[in-house]
Backbone as ProteinMPNN parsed JSONL, in Angstrom:
{"seq_chain_A": "MARHTKDSKKVDRPGRHVSQKTRVMVFGTFDMVHEGHVDFFRQARALARSTGSGKSKKPYLIVSVARDPIVARIKGGRPRRSEKERCALLERNTLVDEVVLGQEDGYIEHIIAARPGIIALGYDQTGEFVDRLEHDLTNARVKVKVVRLQAFRPEKYKTSKLV", "coords_chain_A": {"N_chain_A": [[74.094, 24.651, -45.228], [72.372, 22.164, -44.334], [72.958, 18.817, -43.892], [71.96, 15.459, -43.932], [72.509, 11.828, -42.328], [72.232, 8.653, -43.115], [72.177, 7.207, -40.383], [71.586, 9.014, -38.148], [73.82, 10.726, -37.065], [75.168, 13.614, -35.876], [75.194, 15.867, -38.385], [76.057, 18.962, -38.972], [75.435, 22.599, -40.11], [77.924, 24.369, -42.359], [79.805, 26.276, -39.868], [78.216, 27.18, -38.074], [77.816, 27.512, -34.198], [77.029, 25.186, -32.501], [76.789, 24.909, -29.489], [76.574, 27.198, -28.173], [73.503, 27.498, -28.259], [70.207, 26.698, -27.685], [69.345, 23.572, -28.309], [66.651, 22.551, -30.102], [64.519, 20.174, -30.666], [62.309, 18.537, -33.234], [59.451, 15.983, -34.897], [58.498, 14.239, -37.443], [56.677, 13.373, -40.42], [56.906, 15.098, -43.08], [55.999, 15.201, -46.235], [55.335, 16.94, -47.775], [56.072, 20.573, -47.064], [54.131, 22.707, -45.87], [52.58, 26.033, -44.797], [51.435, 25.381, -42.336], [53.653, 23.431, -41.541], [55.782, 25.83, -41.564], [55.085, 27.498, -39.172], [55.111, 25.758, -37.587], [57.709, 24.939, -36.985], [58.574, 27.448, -36.494], [57.458, 28.04, -34.193], [58.576, 26.381, -32.445], [61.291, 26.857, -32.615], [60.9, 29.116, -31.169], [60.923, 28.534, -28.464], [63.07, 28.18, -27.539], [63.769, 30.521, -26.796], [62.523, 31.137, -24.951], [63.13, 30.335, -22.579], [63.188, 30.535, -19.897], [65.4, 30.903, -18.543], [66.829, 33.265, -18.05], [68.61, 33.919, -19.853], [68.843, 34.642, -23.093], [68.579, 32.688, -25.534], [69.725, 31.276, -28.623], [68.033, 29.539, -31.284], [68.191, 26.037, -32.172], [67.608, 24.099, -34.44], [66.581, 21.122, -35.197], [65.353, 18.942, -37.021], [63.426, 15.915, -37.183], [63.243, 13.101, -39.3], [60.818, 10.735, -40.367], [61.542, 7.268, -41.313], [61.205, 5.641, -43.929], [60.0, 2.994, -43.537], [58.39, 3.256, -41.08], [56.912, 5.31, -41.515], [55.158, 3.93, -43.066], [53.943, 2.025, -41.379], [52.728, 3.355, -39.367], [51.102, 5.114, -40.43], [49.613, 3.74, -42.137], [50.182, 3.481, -45.033], [52.59, 3.972, -48.036], [55.379, 7.136, -48.495], [54.643, 9.982, -50.029], [56.837, 10.723, -50.756], [60.162, 9.748, -51.065], [62.52, 8.878, -48.019], [65.143, 10.165, -48.64], [64.131, 12.12, -50.379], [62.63, 13.555, -48.404], [64.117, 14.236, -46.801], [65.758, 16.656, -48.064], [64.237, 18.044, -49.253], [63.692, 19.463, -46.637], [66.162, 20.277, -45.941], [66.264, 22.403, -47.32], [64.856, 24.287, -46.335], [65.364, 27.365, -44.424], [64.57, 27.721, -41.61], [65.449, 25.024, -40.591], [67.82, 23.93, -38.685], [69.576, 21.433, -39.093], [69.128, 18.106, -40.186], [68.075, 14.969, -39.568], [67.742, 11.578, -39.771], [65.23, 9.19, -38.779], [65.207, 6.441, -36.455], [64.809, 3.158, -37.234], [64.337, 1.457, -35.635], [62.704, 2.242, -32.741], [63.573, 4.897, -30.478], [64.898, 6.543, -28.775], [67.596, 6.144, -28.662], [68.256, 7.271, -30.8], [67.296, 10.201, -30.178], [68.801, 10.529, -27.974], [71.587, 10.987, -29.212], [71.063, 13.032, -30.732], [70.975, 15.408, -28.434], [68.879, 17.336, -27.614], [67.662, 20.335, -25.612], [64.833, 20.237, -25.362], [62.062, 19.201, -26.51], [59.664, 18.94, -29.384], [56.359, 18.982, -29.655], [53.931, 18.366, -32.709], [50.544, 19.797, -32.552], [48.703, 17.519, -33.03], [50.213, 15.345, -33.308], [50.631, 11.773, -32.259], [50.289, 8.63, -30.975], [52.321, 5.54, -30.526], [55.076, 5.576, -30.069], [54.955, 9.31, -29.122], [52.834, 8.577, -27.14], [54.665, 7.004, -24.945], [56.976, 8.593, -24.745], [57.832, 10.186, -22.805], [57.777, 8.838, -20.648], [59.467, 6.541, -21.367], [61.923, 8.457, -21.892], [62.597, 9.125, -19.466], [62.76, 6.403, -17.888], [64.987, 6.368, -19.588], [66.77, 8.042, -18.722], [67.081, 10.759, -19.722], [67.1, 14.166, -19.485], [65.071, 16.621, -20.77], [63.282, 18.585, -22.16], [59.633, 18.402, -22.86], [56.87, 19.745, -25.353], [54.384, 20.595, -25.972], [52.946, 21.676, -29.042], [50.958, 24.462, -30.569], [48.131, 24.492, -32.139], [48.102, 25.304, -36.12], [45.67, 27.017, -37.887], [44.199, 24.625, -38.5], [42.649, 23.706, -39.86], [42.989, 24.421, -42.618], [45.802, 23.845, -42.979], [46.723, 21.083, -43.554], [48.652, 18.25, -43.979], [46.816, 15.7, -44.547], [44.805, 16.899, -45.561], [45.811, 18.294, -47.729], [46.97, 16.989, -49.739]], "CA_chain_A": [[72.506, 24.324, -45.338], [71.976, 21.397, -43.396], [73.03, 17.656, -43.904], [71.794, 14.621, -43.106], [72.983, 10.929, -42.288], [71.39, 7.412, -42.394], [72.329, 7.09, -38.981], [71.108, 9.94, -37.395], [74.72, 11.316, -36.336], [75.347, 14.744, -36.407], [76.046, 16.661, -39.51], [75.695, 20.471, -38.591], [75.372, 23.46, -41.226], [78.834, 24.658, -41.996], [79.995, 27.818, -39.157], [76.761, 27.305, -36.934], [78.34, 27.264, -32.98], [75.946, 24.769, -31.642], [76.899, 24.918, -27.917], [75.688, 28.263, -27.947], [72.1, 27.579, -28.852], [69.129, 25.704, -27.521], [68.625, 22.846, -29.057], [65.017, 22.142, -30.243], [63.847, 18.359, -31.706], [61.047, 18.067, -33.788], [59.908, 14.953, -35.448], [57.719, 14.388, -38.353], [56.805, 12.511, -41.913], [56.972, 16.337, -44.042], [55.742, 15.155, -47.075], [55.637, 18.461, -48.042], [56.373, 21.575, -46.377], [53.103, 23.991, -45.844], [52.614, 27.119, -43.96], [51.521, 24.723, -40.935], [54.933, 22.994, -41.354], [56.904, 26.837, -41.239], [54.344, 27.832, -38.084], [55.636, 24.349, -36.372], [59.162, 25.097, -37.436], [58.791, 29.001, -35.89], [56.722, 27.984, -32.6], [59.648, 25.372, -31.985], [62.195, 27.682, -32.459], [60.749, 30.219, -30.162], [60.577, 27.559, -27.44], [64.645, 28.257, -27.47], [63.84, 32.047, -25.909], [61.44, 31.079, -23.635], [63.251, 28.522, -21.375], [62.971, 31.051, -18.239], [66.625, 30.88, -18.048], [66.81, 34.639, -17.446], [69.955, 34.413, -20.917], [68.466, 34.675, -24.376], [69.664, 31.697, -26.214], [69.483, 31.425, -30.235], [67.709, 28.387, -31.239], [69.181, 25.446, -33.236], [66.331, 23.313, -34.932], [66.89, 19.641, -35.417], [64.49, 18.434, -37.438], [63.939, 14.191, -37.588], [62.244, 13.113, -40.455], [60.605, 9.613, -40.041], [61.785, 6.335, -42.258], [59.647, 5.273, -44.995], [59.238, 1.544, -43.292], [57.982, 3.859, -40.067], [55.686, 6.026, -42.127], [54.136, 2.996, -43.404], [53.302, 1.198, -40.888], [51.86, 4.438, -38.535], [50.29, 5.775, -41.461], [48.755, 3.141, -43.112], [50.826, 3.222, -46.499], [54.004, 4.358, -47.899], [54.845, 7.989, -48.053], [54.124, 10.49, -51.402], [58.207, 11.167, -51.344], [61.051, 8.942, -50.296], [63.038, 9.757, -46.876], [66.041, 10.837, -48.561], [63.521, 13.165, -50.658], [62.039, 14.443, -47.524], [65.15, 14.943, -46.256], [66.754, 17.557, -48.989], [63.288, 18.993, -48.888], [63.626, 19.925, -45.484], [67.298, 20.949, -46.261], [66.586, 23.72, -48.23], [64.128, 25.316, -44.959], [65.921, 28.075, -43.488], [63.904, 27.594, -40.134], [65.885, 24.017, -40.233], [69.58, 23.772, -38.553], [70.007, 19.822, -39.179], [68.019, 16.981, -40.329], [68.395, 13.632, -39.07], [66.613, 10.382, -40.365], [65.028, 9.023, -37.661], [65.608, 5.146, -36.167], [63.858, 2.502, -37.643], [63.688, 0.541, -34.383], [63.022, 2.968, -31.32], [63.691, 6.507, -30.634], [65.963, 6.843, -27.675], [69.231, 6.556, -29.01], [67.984, 9.114, -32.007], [67.113, 11.429, -29.356], [70.213, 11.002, -27.1], [72.945, 11.412, -30.504], [70.784, 14.743, -31.067], [70.795, 16.219, -27.392], [68.296, 17.987, -27.303], [67.711, 20.385, -24.516], [63.815, 20.736, -25.812], [61.57, 18.37, -27.684], [58.247, 20.201, -29.394], [55.369, 17.901, -30.241], [52.882, 19.286, -33.082], [49.375, 19.443, -31.675], [47.757, 16.772, -33.558], [51.057, 14.309, -32.919], [49.768, 10.83, -31.205], [50.897, 7.022, -31.775], [53.115, 4.783, -29.824], [56.12, 6.671, -29.495], [54.684, 9.916, -28.806], [52.164, 8.427, -26.12], [55.507, 6.837, -24.577], [57.832, 9.932, -24.867], [57.979, 10.929, -21.522], [58.096, 8.091, -19.944], [60.983, 6.675, -22.06], [62.565, 9.39, -21.395], [62.589, 8.979, -17.737], [63.509, 5.309, -17.545], [66.654, 6.082, -20.109], [67.556, 9.42, -17.751], [67.487, 11.57, -20.602], [66.493, 15.357, -19.399], [64.977, 16.885, -21.953], [61.719, 19.414, -21.754], [58.928, 18.178, -23.777], [56.025, 20.8, -25.295], [53.194, 20.154, -26.905], [52.512, 22.849, -29.461], [49.903, 24.739, -30.772], [47.849, 24.53, -34.045], [47.85, 26.975, -36.886], [44.648, 26.708, -38.87], [44.457, 23.247, -38.994], [41.45, 23.25, -40.916], [43.434, 24.407, -43.906], [47.005, 23.463, -43.116], [47.129, 19.948, -42.613], [48.899, 17.907, -44.918], [46.18, 15.158, -45.23], [43.722, 18.049, -46.096], [45.793, 18.951, -49.317], [46.896, 16.059, -50.609]], "C_chain_A": [[72.963, 22.715, -45.034], [71.867, 20.004, -43.946], [72.179, 16.789, -43.526], [72.363, 13.324, -43.5], [71.918, 10.036, -41.866], [71.399, 7.128, -40.775], [72.207, 7.592, -37.708], [72.71, 10.287, -36.566], [74.618, 12.781, -37.03], [75.77, 15.564, -37.392], [75.737, 18.134, -39.413], [75.895, 21.561, -40.276], [76.954, 24.166, -40.211], [79.081, 25.94, -40.781], [79.108, 27.854, -38.135], [77.785, 26.944, -35.51], [77.054, 26.6, -32.121], [75.734, 24.82, -30.499], [76.552, 26.024, -27.198], [74.299, 28.597, -27.885], [71.258, 26.674, -27.58], [68.932, 24.726, -28.469], [67.084, 22.339, -29.082], [65.049, 20.777, -31.274], [62.315, 18.607, -32.288], [61.18, 16.967, -34.597], [58.784, 14.545, -36.638], [58.017, 13.543, -39.691], [57.423, 13.697, -43.033], [57.32, 15.497, -45.313], [56.042, 15.97, -48.104], [55.739, 19.117, -47.274], [55.208, 22.697, -46.721], [53.229, 24.653, -44.835], [51.937, 26.148, -42.556], [52.838, 24.163, -40.437], [55.743, 24.626, -40.549], [56.179, 27.084, -39.919], [54.986, 26.718, -36.893], [56.936, 24.966, -36.118], [59.74, 26.628, -36.446], [58.36, 28.35, -34.248], [58.081, 27.235, -31.812], [60.935, 25.894, -31.648], [62.014, 28.699, -31.345], [61.037, 29.491, -29.038], [62.335, 27.99, -26.567], [64.908, 29.519, -26.53], [63.39, 32.086, -25.005], [62.107, 30.339, -23.101], [63.455, 29.124, -20.189], [64.779, 31.377, -17.858], [67.302, 32.418, -17.162], [67.885, 34.69, -19.469], [68.677, 33.7, -21.713], [69.035, 33.627, -25.274], [69.206, 31.37, -27.499], [69.187, 29.599, -30.393], [68.702, 27.378, -32.55], [68.125, 23.71, -33.393], [66.598, 22.214, -35.773], [65.346, 19.157, -36.018], [64.52, 16.568, -37.963], [62.872, 13.595, -38.514], [62.185, 11.009, -40.043], [60.917, 8.148, -41.141], [60.861, 5.83, -42.669], [58.919, 3.995, -44.217], [57.873, 2.2, -41.884], [56.44, 4.259, -40.537], [54.6, 4.969, -42.147], [53.39, 2.247, -42.558], [52.523, 2.359, -39.861], [51.092, 4.745, -39.502], [49.141, 5.125, -42.294], [49.187, 2.797, -44.808], [52.119, 4.272, -46.767], [53.876, 5.994, -48.174], [54.711, 8.84, -49.622], [55.992, 10.16, -51.89], [58.919, 10.028, -50.637], [62.274, 9.946, -49.273], [64.54, 10.791, -47.289], [65.232, 12.429, -49.731], [63.219, 14.403, -49.807], [63.298, 15.218, -46.955], [65.446, 16.446, -47.053], [65.53, 18.336, -48.777], [63.241, 20.113, -47.71], [65.09, 21.015, -45.508], [67.694, 22.075, -46.46], [65.752, 24.954, -47.096], [65.268, 26.167, -44.354], [65.837, 28.15, -42.058], [65.171, 26.516, -39.767], [67.326, 23.91, -39.922], [70.196, 22.879, -39.131], [68.656, 18.965, -39.096], [68.861, 15.738, -40.301], [67.128, 12.963, -39.86], [66.35, 9.649, -38.864], [65.217, 7.253, -37.538], [64.2, 4.16, -36.907], [63.146, 1.102, -36.944], [63.842, 1.281, -33.768], [62.808, 4.028, -32.012], [64.783, 7.123, -29.688], [66.738, 6.779, -27.935], [69.141, 7.358, -29.832], [68.332, 10.328, -31.113], [68.517, 11.253, -28.51], [71.033, 11.776, -27.972], [72.362, 12.472, -30.507], [70.9, 15.724, -29.971], [70.302, 17.458, -27.401], [67.836, 18.646, -26.241], [65.905, 20.274, -24.579], [63.226, 19.206, -27.039], [59.844, 18.949, -27.871], [58.028, 19.21, -30.57], [54.676, 18.665, -31.113], [51.697, 18.599, -32.457], [48.344, 18.258, -31.927], [49.14, 15.364, -33.737], [50.748, 13.403, -32.173], [50.46, 9.559, -32.005], [51.917, 6.622, -30.624], [53.957, 5.688, -29.32], [56.166, 8.072, -28.821], [53.955, 9.759, -27.106], [53.345, 7.293, -24.898], [56.637, 8.006, -24.422], [58.194, 9.698, -23.62], [58.266, 9.722, -20.35], [59.243, 7.249, -20.141], [62.142, 7.209, -21.785], [63.431, 9.407, -20.279], [63.486, 8.076, -17.494], [65.229, 5.594, -18.527], [67.297, 7.787, -19.228], [67.921, 10.304, -18.663], [66.719, 13.006, -20.11], [66.48, 16.395, -20.323], [63.114, 17.502, -21.373], [60.873, 19.155, -22.87], [57.867, 18.912, -23.761], [55.564, 20.088, -26.017], [52.505, 21.783, -27.84], [51.364, 23.615, -29.974], [49.566, 24.532, -32.661], [47.846, 25.108, -34.583], [46.818, 26.637, -37.919], [44.521, 25.45, -39.531], [43.074, 22.794, -39.846], [41.785, 23.53, -42.351], [44.929, 23.929, -44.046], [47.035, 22.112, -42.427], [47.293, 19.098, -43.759], [48.043, 16.767, -45.344], [45.238, 15.491, -46.145], [44.566, 18.224, -47.472], [46.737, 18.114, -50.072], [46.084, 15.277, -51.398]], "O_chain_A": [[73.938, 22.227, -45.607], [70.797, 19.762, -44.505], [71.427, 17.214, -42.649], [72.761, 13.224, -44.661], [71.082, 10.161, -40.971], [70.366, 6.826, -40.177], [72.485, 7.103, -36.613], [72.698, 10.06, -35.356], [74.216, 13.099, -38.15], [76.891, 16.041, -37.215], [74.758, 18.352, -40.127], [76.43, 21.155, -41.308], [77.253, 24.382, -39.036], [78.183, 26.764, -40.954], [79.316, 28.675, -37.242], [78.598, 26.044, -35.726], [76.307, 27.196, -31.345], [74.555, 24.797, -30.148], [76.279, 26.047, -25.997], [73.88, 29.704, -27.548], [71.859, 26.087, -26.68], [68.325, 25.035, -29.495], [66.504, 21.812, -28.132], [65.557, 20.609, -32.382], [61.341, 18.845, -31.574], [62.262, 16.634, -35.081], [57.76, 14.857, -36.029], [59.12, 13.122, -40.042], [58.317, 13.342, -43.801], [58.462, 15.114, -45.569], [56.79, 15.79, -49.065], [55.524, 18.524, -46.217], [55.322, 23.459, -47.681], [53.868, 24.203, -43.884], [52.282, 26.743, -41.535], [53.205, 24.289, -39.269], [56.158, 24.664, -39.391], [57.036, 26.715, -39.116], [55.228, 26.896, -35.699], [57.176, 25.484, -35.028], [60.833, 26.83, -35.917], [59.166, 28.324, -33.318], [58.467, 27.587, -30.697], [61.601, 25.546, -30.673], [62.977, 29.062, -30.67], [61.737, 30.258, -28.377], [62.589, 28.045, -25.364], [65.851, 29.645, -25.748], [63.644, 32.908, -24.124], [61.56, 29.236, -23.091], [63.903, 28.409, -19.292], [65.156, 32.067, -16.911], [67.952, 32.551, -16.125], [67.629, 35.66, -20.182], [67.901, 32.803, -21.387], [70.139, 33.888, -25.751], [68.001, 31.123, -27.478], [69.821, 28.684, -29.866], [69.499, 27.748, -33.412], [68.049, 22.692, -32.704], [66.826, 22.356, -36.974], [64.352, 19.085, -35.295], [65.291, 16.051, -38.772], [61.669, 13.729, -38.288], [63.084, 10.269, -39.643], [60.061, 8.225, -42.022], [59.821, 5.542, -42.078], [57.697, 3.848, -44.177], [56.747, 1.716, -41.772], [55.332, 3.84, -40.2], [53.527, 4.984, -41.545], [52.284, 1.817, -42.886], [51.394, 1.942, -39.606], [49.944, 4.488, -39.141], [48.177, 5.622, -42.876], [48.599, 2.032, -45.572], [52.54, 5.123, -45.982], [52.741, 6.472, -48.165], [54.682, 8.007, -50.528], [56.382, 9.604, -52.917], [58.368, 9.41, -49.726], [62.742, 11.064, -49.489], [64.961, 11.75, -46.643], [65.771, 13.535, -49.779], [63.356, 15.601, -50.055], [63.432, 16.421, -46.731], [65.264, 17.422, -46.325], [65.676, 19.356, -48.103], [62.87, 21.282, -47.809], [65.09, 22.203, -45.187], [68.71, 22.701, -46.157], [65.995, 26.161, -47.066], [66.142, 25.541, -43.755], [66.759, 28.539, -41.34], [65.923, 26.845, -38.85], [68.092, 23.796, -40.879], [71.253, 23.131, -39.709], [67.645, 19.022, -38.395], [69.957, 15.522, -40.817], [66.089, 13.423, -40.334], [67.207, 9.6, -37.981], [65.383, 6.706, -38.628], [63.011, 4.458, -37.019], [62.268, 0.284, -37.215], [65.03, 1.598, -33.696], [62.342, 4.321, -33.113], [65.419, 8.139, -29.969], [67.313, 7.709, -27.369], [69.911, 8.317, -29.78], [69.248, 11.144, -31.211], [69.283, 12.212, -28.607], [71.272, 12.963, -27.75], [73.183, 13.342, -30.216], [70.94, 16.902, -30.324], [70.954, 18.492, -27.254], [67.392, 17.815, -25.448], [65.554, 20.208, -23.401], [63.786, 18.562, -27.925], [59.049, 19.261, -26.985], [58.628, 18.799, -31.563], [54.544, 19.815, -30.693], [51.623, 17.457, -32.004], [47.362, 18.05, -31.215], [48.782, 14.39, -34.4], [50.449, 13.858, -31.069], [50.954, 9.48, -33.13], [52.27, 7.497, -29.833], [53.739, 6.448, -28.377], [57.098, 8.298, -28.049], [54.28, 10.441, -26.134], [52.719, 6.797, -23.962], [57.114, 7.828, -23.301], [59.036, 8.815, -23.458], [58.938, 9.882, -19.332], [60.044, 7.148, -19.212], [63.185, 6.624, -21.495], [64.638, 9.636, -20.193], [64.62, 8.307, -17.075], [66.315, 5.124, -18.19], [68.376, 8.323, -19.479], [69.066, 10.748, -18.57], [65.523, 12.968, -20.4], [67.477, 17.013, -20.696], [62.238, 17.062, -20.628], [61.255, 19.628, -23.94], [57.414, 19.124, -22.636], [56.044, 19.14, -26.638], [51.812, 22.675, -27.352], [50.409, 23.0, -29.502], [50.193, 24.468, -33.718], [47.55, 26.162, -34.02], [47.189, 25.924, -38.851], [44.669, 25.2, -40.727], [42.722, 21.703, -40.293], [41.1, 23.048, -43.254], [45.314, 23.62, -45.174], [47.259, 21.899, -41.235], [46.37, 19.032, -44.571], [48.235, 16.507, -46.531], [44.849, 14.867, -47.132], [43.826, 18.304, -48.453], [47.284, 18.603, -51.06], [46.578, 14.433, -52.146]]}, "name": "protein", "num_of_chains": 1, "seq": "MARHTKDSKKVDRPGRHVSQKTRVMVFGTFDMVHEGHVDFFRQARALARSTGSGKSKKPYLIVSVARDPIVARIKGGRPRRSEKERCALLERNTLVDEVVLGQEDGYIEHIIAARPGIIALGYDQTGEFVDRLEHDLTNARVKVKVVRLQAFRPEKYKTSKLV"}
């Protein structure tokens, strides 16, 4: 089972050989995990198999959970569950290999520490970090592919519509 640390250091599931896998990183609040999130994780994992290198690598999905103060600032209110509860919820998801807490200030160091080959963004992810992501990655000399994923029945599976 994946474990997390507050300082975003990697704590892997026992027995996983990470170097033989394509590291894919996603970000979010994850107050609940619904079918839209499950599809999001599946799409992100599928990116590892479609890297175009000719070799099929297995996915290693890293889920970065937004810190409570960040959620409050971006969404205008505290999350329904604490960051610790949200991490525990994701650790039980079999599609997730590693759970980390995001930074409280910034995000580049957090990404560098995770070493993803691909960053997968949700169809509706916007805001200060997303808008500057590719520019900031380039400035930090971090080479990572950024991919926007497709929506999965957003009229039904969107957290704001389910709560």
